[in-house]
mmCIF file of C-alpha atoms in Angstrom:
data_model
loop_
_atom_site.group_PDB
_atom_site.id
_atom_site.type_symbol
_atom_site.label_atom_id
_atom_site.label_comp_id
_atom_site.label_asym_id
_atom_site.label_seq_id
_atom_site.Cartn_x
_atom_site.Cartn_y
_atom_site.Cartn_z
ATOM 1 C CA THR N 348 -79.118 45.648 -114.926
ATOM 2 C CA THR N 349 -76.650 47.786 -115.632
ATOM 3 C CA THR N 350 -73.374 45.920 -114.266
ATOM 4 C CA ASP N 351 -74.455 43.217 -117.226
ATOM 5 C CA VAL N 352 -74.229 45.600 -119.809
ATOM 6 C CA LEU N 353 -70.477 45.904 -118.944
ATOM 7 C CA ASP N 354 -69.694 42.849 -118.016
ATOM 8 C CA GLY N 355 -65.802 41.780 -118.218
ATOM 9 C CA TRP N 356 -65.196 45.655 -118.940
ATOM 10 C CA ALA N 357 -62.560 47.069 -115.891
ATOM 11 C CA VAL N 358 -63.420 49.880 -114.032
ATOM 12 C CA GLY N 359 -60.773 52.962 -112.731
ATOM 13 C CA GLU N 360 -60.432 56.635 -113.366
ATOM 14 C CA PHE N 361 -58.547 59.127 -114.528
ATOM 15 C CA THR N 362 -57.011 62.499 -113.539
ATOM 16 C CA ALA N 363 -55.418 64.556 -115.856
ATOM 17 C CA ALA N 364 -55.455 68.517 -116.803
ATOM 18 C CA GLY N 365 -57.442 68.954 -113.470
ATOM 19 C CA LEU N 366 -60.638 66.645 -113.798
ATOM 20 C CA THR N 367 -61.157 63.099 -112.692
ATOM 21 C CA ARG N 368 -63.669 60.590 -114.550
ATOM 22 C CA PRO N 369 -64.669 57.044 -115.058
ATOM 23 C CA THR N 370 -63.162 55.038 -116.873
ATOM 24 C CA TYR N 371 -64.317 52.079 -118.212
ATOM 25 C CA ARG N 372 -61.583 49.106 -119.840
ATOM 26 C CA ARG N 373 -61.493 46.229 -121.640
ATOM 27 C CA GLY N 374 -59.242 44.233 -124.203
ATOM 28 C CA GLU N 375 -56.061 44.080 -125.968
ATOM 29 C CA GLY N 376 -53.932 45.658 -128.400
ATOM 30 C CA PRO N 377 -53.274 49.109 -130.032
ATOM 31 C CA GLY N 378 -55.449 52.102 -127.890
ATOM 32 C CA VAL N 379 -58.822 53.308 -128.844
ATOM 33 C CA ILE N 380 -61.169 55.732 -126.714
ATOM 34 C CA VAL N 381 -64.467 55.348 -127.435
ATOM 35 C CA ILE N 382 -65.845 58.334 -126.052
ATOM 36 C CA HIS N 383 -70.508 58.001 -125.387
ATOM 37 C CA GLU N 384 -72.789 60.171 -126.385
ATOM 38 C CA ILE N 385 -76.163 61.902 -124.690
ATOM 39 C CA PRO N 386 -76.808 60.270 -122.405
ATOM 40 C CA GLY N 387 -73.823 58.416 -121.037
ATOM 41 C CA ILE N 388 -72.593 54.452 -121.649
ATOM 42 C CA THR N 389 -75.732 52.788 -123.012
ATOM 43 C CA PRO N 390 -76.155 49.662 -123.475
ATOM 44 C CA LEU N 391 -75.992 50.074 -127.396
ATOM 45 C CA VAL N 392 -72.567 52.437 -126.794
ATOM 46 C CA THR N 393 -71.191 49.361 -124.519
ATOM 47 C CA LYS N 394 -72.074 46.889 -127.519
ATOM 48 C CA PHE N 395 -70.368 49.103 -130.130
ATOM 49 C CA ALA N 396 -67.170 49.525 -127.755
ATOM 50 C CA ASN N 397 -67.142 45.385 -127.461
ATOM 51 C CA GLU N 398 -67.366 45.463 -131.385
ATOM 52 C CA VAL N 399 -63.828 47.746 -131.262
ATOM 53 C CA VAL N 400 -62.577 45.423 -128.930
ATOM 54 C CA ASP N 401 -62.953 41.943 -130.965
ATOM 55 C CA ARG N 402 -60.828 43.645 -133.670
ATOM 56 C CA GLY N 403 -58.262 43.375 -131.912
ATOM 57 C CA PHE N 404 -58.233 46.683 -129.731
ATOM 58 C CA THR N 405 -58.043 47.927 -126.136
ATOM 59 C CA VAL N 406 -60.908 50.174 -125.319
ATOM 60 C CA ILE N 407 -61.629 52.864 -122.850
ATOM 61 C CA MET N 408 -64.634 54.335 -122.573
ATOM 62 C CA PRO N 409 -64.957 57.285 -120.355
ATOM 63 C CA SER N 410 -67.598 58.361 -118.300
ATOM 64 C CA LEU N 411 -68.675 61.884 -118.757
ATOM 65 C CA VAL N 412 -71.737 62.487 -117.865
ATOM 66 C CA GLY N 413 -74.990 59.633 -117.054
ATOM 67 C CA THR N 414 -75.166 56.494 -115.157
ATOM 68 C CA PRO N 415 -72.698 53.857 -117.266
ATOM 69 C CA GLY N 416 -75.339 51.210 -118.834
ATOM 70 C CA LYS N 417 -77.860 52.465 -118.022
ATOM 71 C CA GLU N 418 -80.638 52.510 -120.533
ATOM 72 C CA PRO N 419 -81.476 55.990 -122.679
ATOM 73 C CA SER N 420 -85.259 57.479 -122.091
ATOM 74 C CA ASN N 421 -85.914 61.559 -123.102
ATOM 75 C CA ALA N 422 -85.682 62.031 -119.629
ATOM 76 C CA TYR N 423 -82.922 60.924 -118.653
ATOM 77 C CA ALA N 424 -81.268 62.478 -122.274
ATOM 78 C CA MET N 425 -82.822 65.781 -121.290
ATOM 79 C CA GLN N 426 -81.166 65.797 -117.722
ATOM 80 C CA GLN N 427 -77.828 65.043 -119.272
ATOM 81 C CA MET N 428 -77.874 67.181 -121.892
ATOM 82 C CA ALA N 429 -78.900 70.268 -118.984
ATOM 83 C CA LYS N 430 -75.897 68.552 -116.637
ATOM 84 C CA VAL N 431 -73.310 68.663 -120.274
ATOM 85 C CA CYS N 432 -75.293 72.794 -121.261
ATOM 86 C CA ILE N 433 -73.896 74.163 -117.687
ATOM 87 C CA ALA N 434 -70.461 72.013 -117.459
ATOM 88 C CA ARG N 435 -67.451 73.934 -117.789
ATOM 89 C CA GLU N 436 -65.394 71.330 -119.642
ATOM 90 C CA PHE N 437 -67.898 71.545 -122.333
ATOM 91 C CA THR N 438 -67.965 74.647 -124.450
ATOM 92 C CA SER N 439 -71.514 73.927 -125.046
ATOM 93 C CA PHE N 440 -72.064 77.281 -126.925
ATOM 94 C CA ALA N 441 -68.974 79.288 -127.179
ATOM 95 C CA LEU N 442 -67.388 79.860 -130.995
ATOM 96 C CA ASN N 443 -63.940 79.088 -131.397
ATOM 97 C CA GLN N 444 -62.957 77.599 -128.649
ATOM 98 C CA THR N 445 -62.128 73.554 -128.004
ATOM 99 C CA SER N 446 -63.872 72.556 -124.850
ATOM 100 C CA PRO N 447 -61.238 71.568 -121.853
ATOM 101 C CA ILE N 448 -61.956 68.103 -121.926
ATOM 102 C CA ILE N 449 -60.192 67.224 -124.540
ATOM 103 C CA ALA N 450 -56.868 68.096 -122.490
ATOM 104 C CA TRP N 451 -57.921 65.600 -120.035
ATOM 105 C CA LEU N 452 -59.152 63.037 -123.115
ATOM 106 C CA ARG N 453 -55.555 63.895 -125.227
ATOM 107 C CA ALA N 454 -54.250 62.779 -121.410
ATOM 108 C CA LEU N 455 -56.076 59.678 -121.876
ATOM 109 C CA ALA N 456 -54.821 58.492 -125.096
ATOM 110 C CA ARG N 457 -50.727 59.491 -124.731
ATOM 111 C CA ASN N 458 -51.257 57.342 -121.503
ATOM 112 C CA LEU N 459 -52.933 54.436 -123.143
ATOM 113 C CA HIS N 460 -50.159 54.551 -126.070
ATOM 114 C CA GLN N 461 -47.051 54.481 -123.736
ATOM 115 C CA GLU N 462 -49.119 51.777 -122.098
ATOM 116 C CA VAL N 463 -50.034 49.899 -124.991
ATOM 117 C CA GLY N 464 -47.714 50.922 -127.627
ATOM 118 C CA GLY N 465 -48.779 50.107 -131.511
ATOM 119 C CA ALA N 466 -48.594 53.149 -134.369
ATOM 120 C CA GLY N 467 -50.614 55.058 -132.392
ATOM 121 C CA VAL N 468 -53.841 55.299 -131.138
ATOM 122 C CA GLY N 469 -57.843 55.552 -132.567
ATOM 123 C CA ALA N 470 -60.952 57.911 -130.599
ATOM 124 C CA VAL N 471 -64.548 57.720 -132.037
ATOM 125 C CA GLY N 472 -67.115 60.801 -130.410
ATOM 126 C CA MET N 473 -71.244 60.710 -130.887
ATOM 127 C CA CYS N 474 -72.703 63.209 -130.585
ATOM 128 C CA PHE N 475 -72.154 66.012 -128.234
ATOM 129 C CA SER N 476 -68.282 64.653 -127.381
ATOM 130 C CA GLY N 477 -69.054 64.000 -131.425
ATOM 131 C CA GLY N 478 -66.015 66.669 -132.424
ATOM 132 C CA PHE N 479 -63.570 65.626 -129.776
ATOM 133 C CA ALA N 480 -61.576 63.511 -131.613
ATOM 134 C CA LEU N 481 -61.032 65.894 -133.904
ATOM 135 C CA GLY N 482 -59.256 67.961 -131.160
ATOM 136 C CA MET N 483 -57.248 65.702 -130.009
ATOM 137 C CA MET N 484 -55.726 65.322 -133.775
ATOM 138 C CA VAL N 485 -53.204 68.100 -132.690
ATOM 139 C CA ASP N 486 -51.464 65.141 -131.230
ATOM 140 C CA ASP N 487 -49.533 63.317 -133.221
ATOM 141 C CA ILE N 488 -50.341 59.591 -131.651
ATOM 142 C CA MET N 489 -53.722 60.472 -132.667
ATOM 143 C CA LEU N 490 -54.199 57.864 -136.334
ATOM 144 C CA ALA N 491 -57.455 57.702 -136.395
ATOM 145 C CA PRO N 492 -59.876 60.265 -135.844
ATOM 146 C CA VAL N 493 -63.611 59.549 -136.128
ATOM 147 C CA LEU N 494 -66.618 61.649 -135.685
ATOM 148 C CA SER N 495 -70.496 60.415 -135.379
ATOM 149 C CA GLN N 496 -72.903 62.820 -135.539
ATOM 150 C CA PRO N 497 -70.793 66.014 -134.197
ATOM 151 C CA SER N 498 -73.523 68.396 -132.429
ATOM 152 C CA MET N 499 -71.028 71.327 -130.422
ATOM 153 C CA PRO N 500 -71.560 73.633 -129.919
ATOM 154 C CA LEU N 501 -75.432 73.112 -130.124
ATOM 155 C CA PRO N 502 -76.251 74.599 -133.908
ATOM 156 C CA ILE N 503 -78.172 77.462 -132.565
ATOM 157 C CA GLY N 504 -77.728 80.176 -135.613
ATOM 158 C CA LYS N 505 -75.716 79.308 -137.720
ATOM 159 C CA ALA N 506 -72.274 80.453 -137.056
ATOM 160 C CA ARG N 507 -72.594 77.673 -134.199
ATOM 161 C CA GLY N 508 -74.038 74.915 -136.583
ATOM 162 C CA ALA N 509 -69.831 75.709 -138.636
ATOM 163 C CA ASP N 510 -68.883 75.628 -136.095
ATOM 164 C CA LEU N 511 -66.233 72.973 -135.322
ATOM 165 C CA ASN N 512 -65.322 73.530 -131.499
ATOM 166 C CA LEU N 513 -61.852 74.160 -131.883
ATOM 167 C CA SER N 514 -59.290 77.439 -131.232
ATOM 168 C CA PRO N 515 -57.532 78.774 -134.292
ATOM 169 C CA ASP N 516 -54.611 77.201 -132.718
ATOM 170 C CA ASP N 517 -55.743 73.587 -132.731
ATOM 171 C CA ALA N 518 -57.493 74.003 -135.854
ATOM 172 C CA ALA N 519 -54.492 75.330 -137.920
ATOM 173 C CA ALA N 520 -52.655 72.320 -136.408
ATOM 174 C CA ILE N 521 -55.110 69.930 -137.137
ATOM 175 C CA ALA N 522 -55.230 71.574 -140.510
ATOM 176 C CA GLU N 523 -51.352 70.832 -140.755
ATOM 177 C CA ARG N 524 -51.773 66.973 -139.235
ATOM 178 C CA ALA N 525 -54.313 66.526 -142.163
ATOM 179 C CA ALA N 526 -52.038 67.989 -145.185
ATOM 180 C CA ALA N 527 -49.626 65.452 -143.841
ATOM 181 C CA GLY N 528 -52.024 62.546 -144.712
ATOM 182 C CA CYS N 529 -53.872 62.139 -141.816
ATOM 183 C CA GLN N 530 -57.679 61.280 -142.681
ATOM 184 C CA VAL N 531 -60.520 61.904 -140.255
ATOM 185 C CA LEU N 532 -64.048 59.702 -141.425
ATOM 186 C CA GLY N 533 -66.852 61.794 -140.378
ATOM 187 C CA LEU N 534 -70.623 59.732 -139.801
ATOM 188 C CA ARG N 535 -74.085 61.658 -140.266
ATOM 189 C CA PHE N 536 -77.641 61.179 -141.122
ATOM 190 C CA THR N 537 -77.889 63.904 -143.926
ATOM 191 C CA GLY N 538 -81.071 65.135 -141.964
ATOM 192 C CA ASP N 539 -79.551 65.459 -138.392
ATOM 193 C CA LYS N 540 -80.270 69.174 -137.604
ATOM 194 C CA LEU N 541 -78.146 68.343 -134.817
ATOM 195 C CA VAL N 542 -74.873 68.299 -137.156
ATOM 196 C CA GLY N 543 -75.672 72.281 -138.733
ATOM 197 C CA ASP N 544 -73.315 72.589 -141.738
ATOM 198 C CA ARG N 545 -70.583 71.565 -139.688
ATOM 199 C CA PHE N 546 -69.303 68.615 -142.591
ATOM 200 C CA ALA N 547 -69.173 71.793 -144.298
ATOM 201 C CA SER N 548 -66.625 73.450 -142.602
ATOM 202 C CA LEU N 549 -64.694 69.615 -141.949
ATOM 203 C CA ARG N 550 -63.894 69.798 -146.150
ATOM 204 C CA GLU N 551 -63.062 73.348 -145.929
ATOM 205 C CA LEU N 552 -60.319 72.541 -142.548
ATOM 206 C CA LEU N 553 -59.233 68.734 -143.491
ATOM 207 C CA GLY N 554 -59.299 68.852 -147.307
ATOM 208 C CA ASP N 555 -59.309 65.513 -149.100
ATOM 209 C CA ALA N 556 -58.236 63.942 -145.954
ATOM 210 C CA PHE N 557 -61.579 64.557 -144.770
ATOM 211 C CA ILE N 558 -64.037 61.039 -145.219
ATOM 212 C CA ALA N 559 -67.665 61.765 -144.921
ATOM 213 C CA VAL N 560 -70.233 59.004 -144.962
ATOM 214 C CA GLU N 561 -73.708 60.407 -145.099
ATOM 215 C CA LEU N 562 -77.081 58.535 -144.773
ATOM 216 C CA PRO N 563 -80.127 59.233 -145.936
ATOM 217 C CA SER N 564 -82.296 60.275 -143.006
ATOM 218 C CA SER N 565 -85.176 57.693 -142.883
ATOM 219 C CA LYS N 566 -87.215 59.788 -140.128
ATOM 220 C CA THR N 567 -86.611 62.959 -138.779
ATOM 221 C CA THR N 568 -85.280 61.156 -134.921
ATOM 222 C CA ASP N 569 -82.333 59.460 -137.229
ATOM 223 C CA HIS N 570 -79.429 60.505 -135.179
ATOM 224 C CA SER N 571 -76.931 58.375 -133.900
ATOM 225 C CA VAL N 572 -75.378 56.391 -136.903
ATOM 226 C CA LEU N 573 -73.103 53.342 -134.966
ATOM 227 C CA THR N 574 -75.551 53.245 -131.932
ATOM 228 C CA GLU N 575 -79.905 54.163 -131.317
ATOM 229 C CA GLN N 576 -80.752 54.206 -135.605
ATOM 230 C CA ARG N 577 -77.618 51.978 -136.242
ATOM 231 C CA ASP N 578 -76.301 51.673 -139.546
ATOM 232 C CA ASP N 579 -74.368 47.939 -139.290
ATOM 233 C CA ALA N 580 -72.718 49.088 -142.688
ATOM 234 C CA SER N 581 -71.562 52.876 -140.967
ATOM 235 C CA VAL N 582 -70.001 50.354 -137.747
ATOM 236 C CA GLU N 583 -67.956 48.450 -140.138
ATOM 237 C CA ARG N 584 -66.898 51.195 -141.860
ATOM 238 C CA VAL N 585 -65.478 52.860 -138.684
ATOM 239 C CA LEU N 586 -64.545 49.127 -137.003
ATOM 240 C CA ASP N 587 -62.215 48.392 -140.739
ATOM 241 C CA PHE N 588 -60.783 52.458 -140.904
ATOM 242 C CA PHE N 589 -59.664 51.565 -137.157
ATOM 243 C CA VAL N 590 -58.085 48.594 -138.339
ATOM 244 C CA GLU N 591 -56.270 49.790 -141.339
ATOM 245 C CA LYS N 592 -55.143 52.661 -140.105
ATOM 246 C CA LEU N 593 -53.892 51.094 -136.069
ATOM 247 C CA GLN N 594 -52.843 47.414 -136.749
ATOM 248 C CA PRO N 595 -50.648 48.335 -140.400
#
């Protein structure tokens, strides 16, 4: 059942930037924000988040769409995708814009960091939220941003497929942090159309600070590196990245 999947997770909510969203929290140690993919906090997203907890982190999973704990299905995914496309907090189609949800996520990360301390925080986004950890990098406390199959804005046309969902100011701030040594980990299947040409844009923006994990696609549906089409070695790479950056 839904509740069993999230056993041991404390339910709360967080308000900032005019938005209130439910949160699920577990663990001890430095903070990591795990941002789910479409259609929501699924059992496999929770499994991954539990593995982050087990490595010695306080994890918060915000619930942005969907029903926490519910198994994914095509109908459920389509329904939640439609919500993401029209919700004003996600700029699903706009070019060169930072989604309003980023301000909320940055506040959530700052709040968690103030409470648990440590060197800084990490974040991982997946699919529609894949680029969110990049937007959170404008804050100096973000030391371990992870982008798994970043898919926004939706890659309709070449420009959108290469767009990083960042305002010019935020892009400049992030390039500066990368130049100062903040690394970004990106993961994708090479045949994943939703990611578009974004990895080329990330290389251009971040230079040597961008660490790309690119897996050969075995089938056209390969998309979710850390969950539904999980690659164990990539999951380990993300966990190691968090440990390396946040538990020096």
